[in-house]
C-alpha cells in the first residue's frame, strides 16, 4: 500500500460542502503517478490555499483511468471538469478533520520521519507520493484528531 497527497483547491471546489455530504464515494483527478497509484492505496485530501492541510482520507477503489466524474462531485465543482481526464475512484474513509500544515510538519519531525516530503516536492501538480513513515504518521494524526473531536 502506498500513501499519497491529492490536492484539492477550495477556489475550484466546495470541499466543505462535499465533506458534509454523506455519500462516501469520491473521485479525484490524477496528473502524475498514474502507473503507480493502485487499488487499496490511501490518499490524504489536502486543501490548498491559506488554510492548507489535510481534510479527509480516501481509499483508492479504482486505479487511474478515464473514469467519468461522479455525480456527487459535480454538485461541488465550481466549474465542470472534462470527463476525458485521468482520475481515481475511491471511498472517503475519514473526514471531519482539519490538520493544518504547521502541526503536520511538527508531528512528522517529532516522529523521526525527517522533513515532510510535500514541502520539498515541486509545488505544481495535483498528486504527490508520501514516504510510508509519513503516511503512517498522518493516518495516526487523522485518527487522533477525529477521536479528540468526538470526546469534545
PDB file of C-alpha atoms in Angstrom:
ATOM      1  CA  UNK A   1       0.000   0.000   0.000  1.00  0.00           C
ATOM      2  CA  UNK A   2       1.245   3.453  -0.910  1.00  0.00           C
ATOM      3  CA  UNK A   3       0.306   6.820   0.559  1.00  0.00           C
ATOM      4  CA  UNK A   4      -0.482   9.909  -1.489  1.00  0.00           C
ATOM      5  CA  UNK A   5      -1.464  13.544  -1.157  1.00  0.00           C
ATOM      6  CA  UNK A   6      -4.225  14.649  -3.533  1.00  0.00           C
ATOM      7  CA  UNK A   7      -4.518  18.422  -3.605  1.00  0.00           C
ATOM      8  CA  UNK A   8      -7.984  19.996  -3.831  1.00  0.00           C
ATOM      9  CA  UNK A   9      -8.273  23.726  -4.359  1.00  0.00           C
ATOM     10  CA  UNK A  10     -11.114  25.488  -2.480  1.00  0.00           C
ATOM     11  CA  UNK A  11     -11.235  28.092  -5.263  1.00  0.00           C
ATOM     12  CA  UNK A  12     -12.289  25.334  -7.685  1.00  0.00           C
ATOM     13  CA  UNK A  13     -14.281  23.054  -5.399  1.00  0.00           C
ATOM     14  CA  UNK A  14     -16.578  23.381  -2.364  1.00  0.00           C
ATOM     15  CA  UNK A  15     -14.640  20.965  -0.171  1.00  0.00           C
ATOM     16  CA  UNK A  16     -16.540  21.905   3.000  1.00  0.00           C
ATOM     17  CA  UNK A  17     -19.861  21.128   1.334  1.00  0.00           C
ATOM     18  CA  UNK A  18     -18.560  17.894  -0.141  1.00  0.00           C
ATOM     19  CA  UNK A  19     -17.247  16.612   3.175  1.00  0.00           C
ATOM     20  CA  UNK A  20     -20.653  17.239   4.797  1.00  0.00           C
ATOM     21  CA  UNK A  21     -22.350  15.168   2.093  1.00  0.00           C
ATOM     22  CA  UNK A  22     -22.887  11.628   3.454  1.00  0.00           C
ATOM     23  CA  UNK A  23     -22.061   9.940   0.129  1.00  0.00           C
ATOM     24  CA  UNK A  24     -18.682   8.228   0.703  1.00  0.00           C
ATOM     25  CA  UNK A  25     -17.929   7.728  -2.998  1.00  0.00           C
ATOM     26  CA  UNK A  26     -15.474  10.169  -4.469  1.00  0.00           C
ATOM     27  CA  UNK A  27     -13.159  10.706  -7.395  1.00  0.00           C
ATOM     28  CA  UNK A  28     -10.077  12.788  -7.892  1.00  0.00           C
ATOM     29  CA  UNK A  29      -8.033  13.939 -10.865  1.00  0.00           C
ATOM     30  CA  UNK A  30      -4.657  12.276 -11.368  1.00  0.00           C
ATOM     31  CA  UNK A  31      -1.894  14.264 -13.039  1.00  0.00           C
ATOM     32  CA  UNK A  32       1.162  12.214 -12.021  1.00  0.00           C
ATOM     33  CA  UNK A  33       1.998   8.672 -10.901  1.00  0.00           C
ATOM     34  CA  UNK A  34      -0.848   7.143 -12.906  1.00  0.00           C
ATOM     35  CA  UNK A  35       1.160   3.927 -13.262  1.00  0.00           C
ATOM     36  CA  UNK A  36       1.912   3.737  -9.529  1.00  0.00           C
ATOM     37  CA  UNK A  37      -1.366   4.638  -7.788  1.00  0.00           C
ATOM     38  CA  UNK A  38      -3.153   1.343  -7.119  1.00  0.00           C
ATOM     39  CA  UNK A  39      -6.181  -0.256  -5.515  1.00  0.00           C
ATOM     40  CA  UNK A  40      -6.062  -0.078  -1.734  1.00  0.00           C
ATOM     41  CA  UNK A  41      -3.669   2.873  -1.636  1.00  0.00           C
ATOM     42  CA  UNK A  42      -4.501   5.710   0.750  1.00  0.00           C
ATOM     43  CA  UNK A  43      -4.779   9.329  -0.395  1.00  0.00           C
ATOM     44  CA  UNK A  44      -4.923  12.246   2.017  1.00  0.00           C
ATOM     45  CA  UNK A  45      -7.157  15.027   0.691  1.00  0.00           C
ATOM     46  CA  UNK A  46      -5.052  18.173   1.019  1.00  0.00           C
ATOM     47  CA  UNK A  47      -6.793  21.542   0.934  1.00  0.00           C
ATOM     48  CA  UNK A  48      -4.634  24.172  -0.753  1.00  0.00           C
ATOM     49  CA  UNK A  49      -4.611  27.886  -0.025  1.00  0.00           C
ATOM     50  CA  UNK A  50      -4.086  29.884   3.147  1.00  0.00           C
ATOM     51  CA  UNK A  51      -5.628  27.228   5.403  1.00  0.00           C
ATOM     52  CA  UNK A  52      -3.796  24.315   3.807  1.00  0.00           C
ATOM     53  CA  UNK A  53      -3.754  20.892   5.335  1.00  0.00           C
ATOM     54  CA  UNK A  54      -5.464  17.501   5.467  1.00  0.00           C
ATOM     55  CA  UNK A  55      -9.262  17.485   5.360  1.00  0.00           C
ATOM     56  CA  UNK A  56     -10.093  13.831   4.648  1.00  0.00           C
ATOM     57  CA  UNK A  57      -8.706  10.410   3.738  1.00  0.00           C
ATOM     58  CA  UNK A  58      -9.674   8.370   0.682  1.00  0.00           C
ATOM     59  CA  UNK A  59      -9.083   4.687  -0.070  1.00  0.00           C
ATOM     60  CA  UNK A  60      -8.428   4.091  -3.774  1.00  0.00           C
ATOM     61  CA  UNK A  61     -11.029   1.649  -5.148  1.00  0.00           C
ATOM     62  CA  UNK A  62     -10.327   2.080  -8.886  1.00  0.00           C
ATOM     63  CA  UNK A  63      -6.837   2.729 -10.200  1.00  0.00           C
ATOM     64  CA  UNK A  64      -6.342   5.723 -12.504  1.00  0.00           C
ATOM     65  CA  UNK A  65      -8.404   5.550 -15.663  1.00  0.00           C
ATOM     66  CA  UNK A  66     -10.687   7.647 -17.817  1.00  0.00           C
ATOM     67  CA  UNK A  67     -13.491   7.439 -15.290  1.00  0.00           C
ATOM     68  CA  UNK A  68     -16.311   9.982 -15.549  1.00  0.00           C
ATOM     69  CA  UNK A  69     -16.621  12.498 -12.753  1.00  0.00           C
ATOM     70  CA  UNK A  70     -19.111  11.179 -10.187  1.00  0.00           C
ATOM     71  CA  UNK A  71     -22.468  12.952  -9.927  1.00  0.00           C
ATOM     72  CA  UNK A  72     -21.806  13.717  -6.257  1.00  0.00           C
ATOM     73  CA  UNK A  73     -18.599  15.505  -7.246  1.00  0.00           C
ATOM     74  CA  UNK A  74     -20.318  17.580  -9.924  1.00  0.00           C
ATOM     75  CA  UNK A  75     -22.526  19.206  -7.264  1.00  0.00           C
ATOM     76  CA  UNK A  76     -19.478  20.724  -5.550  1.00  0.00           C
ATOM     77  CA  UNK A  77     -17.245  21.634  -8.502  1.00  0.00           C
ATOM     78  CA  UNK A  78     -17.359  25.334  -9.262  1.00  0.00           C
ATOM     79  CA  UNK A  79     -16.760  24.539 -12.952  1.00  0.00           C
ATOM     80  CA  UNK A  80     -17.449  21.165 -14.573  1.00  0.00           C
ATOM     81  CA  UNK A  81     -14.405  19.032 -15.302  1.00  0.00           C
ATOM     82  CA  UNK A  82     -13.792  17.266 -18.552  1.00  0.00           C
ATOM     83  CA  UNK A  83     -14.663  13.575 -18.499  1.00  0.00           C
ATOM     84  CA  UNK A  84     -11.615  12.772 -20.600  1.00  0.00           C
ATOM     85  CA  UNK A  85      -9.048  13.227 -17.841  1.00  0.00           C
ATOM     86  CA  UNK A  86      -7.467  10.552 -15.689  1.00  0.00           C
ATOM     87  CA  UNK A  87      -8.978  10.126 -12.267  1.00  0.00           C
ATOM     88  CA  UNK A  88      -9.215   7.595  -9.461  1.00  0.00           C
ATOM     89  CA  UNK A  89     -12.431   6.497  -7.809  1.00  0.00           C
ATOM     90  CA  UNK A  90     -12.429   5.856  -4.104  1.00  0.00           C
ATOM     91  CA  UNK A  91     -14.205   5.922  -0.778  1.00  0.00           C
ATOM     92  CA  UNK A  92     -13.885   8.639   1.847  1.00  0.00           C
ATOM     93  CA  UNK A  93     -12.840   6.633   4.898  1.00  0.00           C
ATOM     94  CA  UNK A  94     -12.058   9.535   7.245  1.00  0.00           C
ATOM     95  CA  UNK A  95     -13.459  13.061   7.346  1.00  0.00           C
ATOM     96  CA  UNK A  96     -14.345  15.704   9.914  1.00  0.00           C
ATOM     97  CA  UNK A  97     -10.708  16.587  10.312  1.00  0.00           C
ATOM     98  CA  UNK A  98      -8.675  19.690   9.617  1.00  0.00           C
ATOM     99  CA  UNK A  99      -4.996  19.161  10.280  1.00  0.00           C
ATOM    100  CA  UNK A 100      -3.115  22.279   9.300  1.00  0.00           C
ATOM    101  CA  UNK A 101       0.289  22.192   7.665  1.00  0.00           C
ATOM    102  CA  UNK A 102       2.327  23.562  10.638  1.00  0.00           C
ATOM    103  CA  UNK A 103       1.017  20.898  13.043  1.00  0.00           C
ATOM    104  CA  UNK A 104       1.592  18.183  10.428  1.00  0.00           C
ATOM    105  CA  UNK A 105       5.193  19.298   9.891  1.00  0.00           C
ATOM    106  CA  UNK A 106       5.848  19.305  13.649  1.00  0.00           C
ATOM    107  CA  UNK A 107       4.396  15.814  14.129  1.00  0.00           C
ATOM    108  CA  UNK A 108       6.285  14.348  11.161  1.00  0.00           C
ATOM    109  CA  UNK A 109       9.544  15.715  12.579  1.00  0.00           C
ATOM    110  CA  UNK A 110       8.725  14.597  16.141  1.00  0.00           C
ATOM    111  CA  UNK A 111       8.062  11.051  14.897  1.00  0.00           C
ATOM    112  CA  UNK A 112      11.572  10.972  13.453  1.00  0.00           C
ATOM    113  CA  UNK A 113      10.383  10.929   9.865  1.00  0.00           C
ATOM    114  CA  UNK A 114      12.506  13.934   8.943  1.00  0.00           C
ATOM    115  CA  UNK A 115      11.270  16.822   6.846  1.00  0.00           C
ATOM    116  CA  UNK A 116       7.768  16.481   5.389  1.00  0.00           C
ATOM    117  CA  UNK A 117       8.334  15.470   1.754  1.00  0.00           C
ATOM    118  CA  UNK A 118       5.478  17.594   0.419  1.00  0.00           C
ATOM    119  CA  UNK A 119       7.499  20.666   1.376  1.00  0.00           C
ATOM    120  CA  UNK A 120      10.403  19.622  -0.845  1.00  0.00           C
ATOM    121  CA  UNK A 121       8.230  18.399  -3.718  1.00  0.00           C
ATOM    122  CA  UNK A 122       7.536  20.538  -6.735  1.00  0.00           C
ATOM    123  CA  UNK A 123       4.509  22.570  -5.764  1.00  0.00           C
ATOM    124  CA  UNK A 124       2.889  22.196  -9.176  1.00  0.00           C
ATOM    125  CA  UNK A 125       0.586  19.297  -9.830  1.00  0.00           C
ATOM    126  CA  UNK A 126      -2.181  17.516  -8.020  1.00  0.00           C
ATOM    127  CA  UNK A 127      -0.740  14.242  -6.719  1.00  0.00           C
ATOM    128  CA  UNK A 128       2.281  13.637  -4.522  1.00  0.00           C
ATOM    129  CA  UNK A 129       3.816  10.454  -3.184  1.00  0.00           C
ATOM    130  CA  UNK A 130       4.431  10.207   0.545  1.00  0.00           C
ATOM    131  CA  UNK A 131       7.006   8.029   2.224  1.00  0.00           C
ATOM    132  CA  UNK A 132       5.496   5.139   4.209  1.00  0.00           C
ATOM    133  CA  UNK A 133       6.645   6.624   7.525  1.00  0.00           C
ATOM    134  CA  UNK A 134       4.906   9.910   6.676  1.00  0.00           C
ATOM    135  CA  UNK A 135       1.716   8.116   5.663  1.00  0.00           C
ATOM    136  CA  UNK A 136       1.606   6.152   8.902  1.00  0.00           C
ATOM    137  CA  UNK A 137       2.148   9.312  10.992  1.00  0.00           C
ATOM    138  CA  UNK A 138      -0.527  11.199   9.063  1.00  0.00           C
ATOM    139  CA  UNK A 139      -3.046   8.375   9.433  1.00  0.00           C
ATOM    140  CA  UNK A 140      -2.405   8.336  13.186  1.00  0.00           C
ATOM    141  CA  UNK A 141      -2.791  12.127  13.355  1.00  0.00           C
ATOM    142  CA  UNK A 142      -6.092  11.966  11.487  1.00  0.00           C
ATOM    143  CA  UNK A 143      -7.415   9.220  13.773  1.00  0.00           C
ATOM    144  CA  UNK A 144      -6.287  11.148  16.884  1.00  0.00           C
ATOM    145  CA  UNK A 145      -7.947  14.339  15.636  1.00  0.00           C
ATOM    146  CA  UNK A 146     -11.221  12.523  14.947  1.00  0.00           C
ATOM    147  CA  UNK A 147     -11.133  10.814  18.378  1.00  0.00           C
ATOM    148  CA  UNK A 148     -10.432  14.149  20.098  1.00  0.00           C
ATOM    149  CA  UNK A 149     -13.291  15.789  18.255  1.00  0.00           C
ATOM    150  CA  UNK A 150     -15.712  13.053  19.373  1.00  0.00           C
ATOM    151  CA  UNK A 151     -14.616  13.489  23.004  1.00  0.00           C
ATOM    152  CA  UNK A 152     -15.189  17.241  22.888  1.00  0.00           C
TER     153      UNK A 152
END
